[in-house]
Short mmCIF file of C-alpha atoms in Angstrom, two decimals:
data_model
loop_
_atom_site.label_atom_id
_atom_site.label_comp_id
_atom_site.label_asym_id
_atom_site.label_seq_id
_atom_site.Cartn_x
_atom_site.Cartn_y
_atom_site.Cartn_z
CA MET T 1 93.86 96.02 144.86
CA SER T 2 96.42 97.08 142.33
CA ILE T 3 97.72 94.47 139.95
CA GLU T 4 100.01 95.02 137.08
CA ILE T 5 99.72 93.36 133.70
CA LYS T 6 103.01 91.96 133.76
CA HIS T 7 102.38 90.09 137.03
CA LEU T 8 99.38 88.42 135.17
CA ARG T 9 101.67 87.49 132.45
CA TYR T 10 104.21 85.84 135.02
CA ALA T 11 101.31 83.75 136.53
CA GLU T 12 100.10 82.69 133.00
CA ALA T 13 103.67 81.70 131.70
CA ALA T 14 104.29 79.91 135.03
CA GLU T 15 100.83 77.75 134.43
CA ARG T 16 101.70 77.18 130.76
CA SER T 17 105.39 76.21 131.49
CA GLU T 18 104.67 74.27 134.95
CA SER T 19 108.08 75.95 135.97
CA PHE T 20 108.94 79.24 137.44
CA ARG T 21 112.38 78.79 135.72
CA LYS T 22 111.06 78.21 132.42
CA ALA T 23 108.32 80.77 132.62
CA ALA T 24 111.12 83.40 133.60
CA ASP T 25 113.16 82.30 130.61
CA SER T 26 110.29 82.70 128.17
CA LEU T 27 109.76 86.16 129.27
CA SER T 28 113.47 87.15 129.76
CA VAL T 29 113.23 87.95 133.35
CA LYS T 30 115.05 86.65 136.54
CA GLN T 31 113.42 83.56 137.98
CA SER T 32 113.71 85.13 141.53
CA ASN T 33 111.88 88.21 140.50
CA LEU T 34 109.08 86.22 138.80
CA SER T 35 108.67 83.97 141.66
CA ARG T 36 108.60 86.85 144.15
CA ARG T 37 106.00 88.74 141.94
CA VAL T 38 103.72 85.75 141.78
CA ARG T 39 104.16 85.08 145.50
CA HIS T 40 102.83 88.81 146.06
CA LEU T 41 100.04 88.16 143.60
CA GLU T 42 98.88 85.39 145.68
CA GLU T 43 99.08 87.51 148.95
CA GLN T 44 97.03 90.30 147.23
CA LEU T 45 94.30 87.71 146.14
CA GLY T 46 94.41 85.78 149.48
CA ILE T 47 94.65 82.49 147.69
CA ALA T 48 97.37 80.02 146.58
CA LEU T 49 97.64 79.96 142.78
CA PHE T 50 100.25 77.17 142.53
CA GLU T 51 101.49 74.26 144.42
CA ARG T 52 105.51 74.38 144.53
CA THR T 53 107.57 71.21 144.33
CA ASN T 54 111.20 70.44 143.44
CA GLY T 55 110.09 69.50 140.00
CA GLY T 56 108.21 72.77 139.21
CA VAL T 57 104.64 74.26 140.01
CA THR T 58 101.29 72.99 139.40
CA PRO T 59 98.39 75.26 139.49
CA THR T 60 95.69 74.80 142.27
CA PRO T 61 92.08 74.55 141.23
CA ALA T 62 91.58 78.08 142.06
CA GLY T 63 94.84 79.02 140.19
CA ARG T 64 93.67 77.17 137.32
CA ASP T 65 90.40 79.27 137.16
CA PHE T 66 92.35 82.42 137.70
CA VAL T 67 94.83 81.78 134.95
CA ASN T 68 92.14 80.67 132.53
CA GLY T 69 90.50 84.08 133.30
CA VAL T 70 93.84 85.95 132.96
CA ARG T 71 94.50 84.26 129.48
CA ARG T 72 91.20 85.64 128.22
CA ILE T 73 92.08 89.06 129.53
CA LEU T 74 95.45 89.14 128.03
CA ASP T 75 94.16 87.78 124.73
CA ASP T 76 91.74 90.55 124.58
CA LEU T 77 94.27 93.07 125.58
CA GLN T 78 96.62 92.09 122.64
CA ILE T 79 93.68 92.41 120.22
CA VAL T 80 93.26 95.96 121.31
CA ILE T 81 96.93 96.73 121.23
CA ASP T 82 97.12 95.06 117.70
CA GLY T 83 94.08 97.20 116.49
CA VAL T 84 95.52 100.59 118.07
CA LYS T 85 99.00 99.62 116.38
CA ALA T 86 97.09 99.06 112.95
CA VAL T 87 95.20 102.30 113.29
CA GLY T 88 98.40 104.13 114.05
CA ARG T 89 100.12 102.62 110.94
CA GLY T 90 96.99 103.34 108.90
CA ASP T 91 96.20 99.75 108.12
CA ALA T 92 92.97 99.87 109.83
CA GLY T 93 90.62 102.92 110.82
CA TYR T 94 88.31 105.28 108.88
CA LEU T 95 88.94 107.40 105.77
CA THR T 96 86.32 109.96 104.44
CA ILE T 97 86.67 110.90 100.75
CA GLY T 98 84.60 113.64 99.15
CA PHE T 99 84.02 113.56 95.18
CA TYR T 100 81.69 114.41 92.51
CA THR T 101 82.93 112.46 89.59
CA SER T 102 81.48 109.07 88.36
CA LEU T 103 82.77 106.06 89.90
CA SER T 104 81.61 103.81 87.14
CA SER T 105 85.25 103.87 85.66
CA GLY T 106 88.32 106.08 85.48
CA ASN T 107 91.22 107.05 87.98
CA LEU T 108 89.24 107.74 91.25
CA ARG T 109 87.54 104.27 90.93
CA ALA T 110 90.94 102.40 90.22
CA ASN T 111 92.65 104.24 93.21
CA LEU T 112 89.83 103.15 95.41
CA VAL T 113 90.02 99.55 94.50
CA GLU T 114 93.74 99.44 94.83
CA TYR T 115 93.47 101.16 98.40
CA GLY T 116 90.93 98.55 99.30
CA HIS T 117 93.14 95.80 98.34
CA ARG T 118 96.23 97.15 100.22
CA PHE T 119 94.20 98.28 103.31
CA PRO T 120 91.20 96.13 103.67
CA GLU T 121 90.73 96.83 107.41
CA VAL T 122 90.29 100.61 106.53
CA GLU T 123 86.54 101.66 106.22
CA ILE T 124 86.09 104.20 103.58
CA SER T 125 82.90 106.65 103.63
CA MET T 126 82.38 108.45 100.31
CA VAL T 127 80.40 111.93 100.35
CA GLU T 128 79.34 113.21 97.15
CA GLY T 129 78.74 116.93 96.93
CA SER T 130 79.49 120.22 95.16
CA ARG T 131 82.95 121.49 95.06
CA MET T 132 81.98 124.29 97.69
CA ARG T 133 80.43 121.70 100.05
CA LEU T 134 83.42 119.38 99.75
CA LEU T 135 86.13 122.14 100.41
CA ASP T 136 84.05 123.26 103.26
CA GLY T 137 84.10 119.60 104.51
CA ILE T 138 88.10 119.71 104.49
CA GLN T 139 88.12 122.70 106.67
CA ASN T 140 85.65 121.60 109.33
CA ASP T 141 87.11 118.05 109.55
CA THR T 142 84.06 116.11 108.16
CA LEU T 143 86.14 114.89 105.23
CA ASP T 144 89.63 113.85 105.19
CA ILE T 145 90.25 114.41 101.61
CA ALA T 146 88.33 115.80 98.49
CA ILE T 147 89.11 115.05 94.72
CA VAL T 148 87.51 117.60 92.52
CA THR T 149 88.11 119.21 89.05
CA GLY T 150 89.14 122.80 88.36
CA GLU T 151 91.61 125.36 89.35
CA PRO T 152 93.44 125.43 92.48
CA VAL T 153 91.50 127.31 95.34
CA SER T 154 92.54 129.11 98.60
CA GLY T 155 91.42 127.88 101.92
CA CYS T 156 92.75 124.46 101.73
CA ASN T 157 96.37 124.05 103.14
CA ARG T 158 97.35 121.13 100.97
CA SER T 159 96.56 120.14 97.48
CA MET T 160 98.19 117.88 94.88
CA MET T 161 97.63 117.60 91.05
CA LEU T 162 96.37 114.04 90.33
CA TRP T 163 95.27 113.14 86.81
CA SER T 164 93.47 114.61 83.72
CA GLU T 165 90.40 113.08 81.91
CA GLY T 166 89.34 113.74 78.48
CA ILE T 167 85.91 115.47 77.64
CA ILE T 168 83.62 113.16 76.02
CA VAL T 169 80.58 113.80 73.89
CA ALA T 170 77.50 111.96 74.79
CA LEU T 171 75.06 111.70 71.80
CA PRO T 172 71.74 109.94 71.07
CA GLU T 173 72.71 106.82 69.09
CA ASP T 174 70.70 107.88 66.21
CA HIS T 175 72.41 111.33 65.87
CA PRO T 176 74.15 111.75 62.56
CA LEU T 177 77.45 112.56 64.54
CA ALA T 178 77.29 109.13 66.27
CA ALA T 179 78.81 107.29 62.86
CA LYS T 180 82.22 109.25 63.60
CA GLU T 181 84.77 107.89 65.88
CA ILE T 182 86.17 111.39 66.71
CA ILE T 183 84.07 114.56 66.94
CA TYR T 184 85.69 117.95 66.41
CA TRP T 185 84.38 120.93 68.46
CA THR T 186 83.57 122.58 65.10
CA ASP T 187 80.91 119.64 64.47
CA LEU T 188 78.96 120.69 67.46
CA LYS T 189 78.30 124.39 66.44
CA ARG T 190 74.69 123.81 65.96
CA GLU T 191 73.88 121.44 68.75
CA ARG T 192 71.78 121.83 71.92
CA PHE T 193 73.89 120.95 75.05
CA LEU T 194 72.27 119.56 78.15
CA LEU T 195 74.30 120.10 81.27
CA SER T 196 73.82 119.48 84.83
CA GLY T 197 73.82 122.48 87.25
CA ARG T 198 75.65 120.38 89.58
CA ASP T 199 79.43 120.09 89.62
CA PRO T 200 81.48 119.51 87.40
CA GLY T 201 78.74 120.86 85.21
CA PRO T 202 79.57 124.61 85.43
CA GLU T 203 83.38 123.96 84.72
CA ILE T 204 82.35 121.91 81.64
CA GLN T 205 80.09 124.65 80.54
CA ASP T 206 83.17 127.03 80.84
CA ILE T 207 85.17 124.56 78.40
CA LEU T 208 82.20 124.73 76.09
CA VAL T 209 81.97 128.41 75.90
CA ALA T 210 85.66 128.70 75.40
CA LYS T 211 85.52 126.25 72.46
CA LEU T 212 82.32 127.35 70.63
CA SER T 213 81.58 131.06 71.47
CA SER T 214 82.25 133.76 68.94
CA PRO T 215 81.56 137.41 68.77
CA GLY T 216 77.71 137.46 68.91
CA GLU T 217 77.31 133.87 69.05
CA MET T 218 77.12 131.44 72.23
CA PRO T 219 76.57 127.78 72.22
CA ASP T 220 72.94 126.58 72.90
CA VAL T 221 73.01 125.42 76.57
CA VAL T 222 70.22 124.08 78.63
CA ARG T 223 71.11 123.56 82.30
CA HIS T 224 68.94 121.07 84.32
CA ASP T 225 69.13 120.72 88.27
CA VAL T 226 69.55 116.99 87.96
CA SER T 227 72.33 114.41 88.41
CA PRO T 228 74.90 113.94 85.38
CA GLU T 229 73.36 110.36 85.25
CA ASN T 230 69.95 111.94 84.42
CA ILE T 231 71.49 114.24 82.08
CA ARG T 232 72.55 111.05 79.88
CA ASN T 233 69.01 109.77 80.34
CA LEU T 234 67.85 113.00 78.72
CA VAL T 235 70.44 112.56 75.88
CA GLY T 236 68.95 109.13 75.29
CA ALA T 237 65.57 110.36 74.98
CA GLY T 238 66.84 112.62 72.17
CA ARG T 239 66.77 115.92 73.88
CA GLY T 240 70.01 117.09 73.02
CA VAL T 241 73.71 116.26 73.48
CA SER T 242 76.08 116.44 76.30
CA LEU T 243 79.74 116.79 77.54
CA MET T 244 81.22 114.92 80.46
CA CYS T 245 84.47 113.47 81.75
CA GLU T 246 85.49 110.03 80.38
CA ALA T 247 85.02 108.45 83.86
CA CYS T 248 81.43 108.43 83.08
CA MET T 249 81.77 106.17 80.31
CA GLY T 250 81.73 102.96 82.62
CA THR T 251 77.98 102.85 82.71
CA SER T 252 75.81 102.35 79.58
CA TYR T 253 72.61 104.23 79.08
CA ALA T 254 69.81 103.21 76.77
CA GLY T 255 70.08 105.31 73.37
CA VAL T 256 73.34 106.82 74.37
CA VAL T 257 76.71 106.74 72.57
CA TYR T 258 80.15 108.29 73.61
CA ARG T 259 82.69 110.08 71.29
CA GLU T 260 85.93 112.01 72.07
CA ALA T 261 85.85 115.78 71.64
CA ARG T 262 89.07 117.05 69.82
CA ASP T 263 90.33 120.23 68.28
CA ALA T 264 93.52 121.10 66.18
CA ASN T 265 95.64 120.45 69.25
CA GLY T 266 94.10 117.07 70.20
CA SER T 267 91.76 115.94 73.16
CA THR T 268 90.38 118.43 75.39
CA ARG T 269 91.07 117.47 79.08
CA ILE T 270 90.03 118.54 82.59
CA GLY T 271 92.19 118.10 85.42
CA TYR T 272 91.69 116.74 89.02
CA ARG T 273 92.98 117.82 92.31
CA ALA T 274 93.28 116.43 95.75
CA TYR T 275 92.76 118.73 98.70
CA TRP T 276 93.28 118.08 102.24
CA ARG T 277 93.66 119.95 105.61
CA ASP T 278 97.33 120.54 106.81
CA GLY T 279 97.39 118.96 110.34
CA ASN T 280 95.14 116.08 109.55
CA GLU T 281 96.82 113.43 111.25
CA ASN T 282 94.79 110.41 110.12
CA PRO T 283 97.31 107.67 109.25
CA ALA T 284 94.73 106.14 106.85
CA LEU T 285 94.80 109.65 104.97
CA ARG T 286 98.53 109.61 104.91
CA ASN T 287 98.50 106.25 103.36
CA PHE T 288 96.10 107.13 100.63
CA ILE T 289 97.96 110.08 99.78
CA ARG T 290 101.03 108.03 99.31
CA LEU T 291 99.12 105.74 97.10
CA LEU T 292 97.97 108.66 94.85
CA GLU T 293 101.47 109.85 94.70
CA GLU T 294 102.77 106.34 93.64
CA ARG T 295 99.97 105.79 91.11
CA CYS T 296 99.60 109.32 89.39
CA PRO T 297 102.08 109.31 86.71
CA PRO T 298 103.35 112.80 85.45
CA VAL T 299 100.13 114.35 84.14
CA ALA T 300 100.29 115.44 80.47
CA ASN T 301 98.73 118.43 78.87
CA GLY T 302 99.94 120.99 81.22
CA ASN T 303 98.25 119.52 84.42
CA GLY T 304 101.32 119.42 86.44
CA ALA T 305 104.03 116.95 87.64
CA ARG T 306 103.18 113.69 89.80
CA GLY T 307 102.64 114.28 93.37
CA ALA T 308 103.09 118.05 93.32
CA SER T 309 101.72 119.47 96.55
CA SER T 310 101.79 122.73 98.32
CA ARG T 311 100.97 124.34 101.64
CA SER T 312 99.34 127.21 99.98
CA LEU T 313 97.57 128.03 96.62
CA ASP T 314 99.18 126.19 93.93
CA PRO T 315 100.01 128.42 90.81
CA SER T 316 97.87 127.29 87.80
CA PRO T 317 100.04 125.36 85.59
#
């Protein structure tokens, strides 16, 4: 038996309107066509769905049961159709984001919050990992987008400069430098630095070496294979000082204070980029990228223009 959805709609409209004419008007079809299709439906089912009179139509007991079932089917079908359309628009669906920065504060957190407000039906999965793992995830389609620090890389088809964050010094609260609101790199010459071996620790170490190394002298760096959160716990325990991005300042740790690191040119900053695969047609990703383009202002300090994207390796600003 082959029954078309539109014929079920004809029967439902006829039962609701108690008239073939009114049903046809509500569906913008000819009355004769609707009446003929309902008759054909009855012949297929082998039952009378309606009693026909000069005043209209009345459903038979079997017709009333049939239309009640049809109405549930049509309602469920509309839910499916609306859901598919929402996914197609990016209003619903799934988005997987790779990261390794802190979510306690900062730009990534702010953008996630705004995206959640605009698209509450999109389920976001967050994946924390190393830079290499995240970029591999873009290539093998386990991630939709990765937000990481550092210079542009090859292998990802699309990338966009996002924002920059200042480098912050984490100090034990009883450290002599804690009395200063701003710390200059020269103040840190004799300090022991505790850094995580995990991203973005290596990039921060590169900045540290660039700022404090001199012929025959390198900064005292101790790397630990622990999370950045536990580096701060070590700082609070008085084991040394550390450097991190300002997004990490959203969480308090016992015995730890934060100060801005500066030199003669001002604050030292580290840039963030978004990477995604060209050809990823996920509408939720498309909306997330649009939000990033909208919310990321022109980035200062040589980190590029708002929304700059490329299909190939972006030149370092």
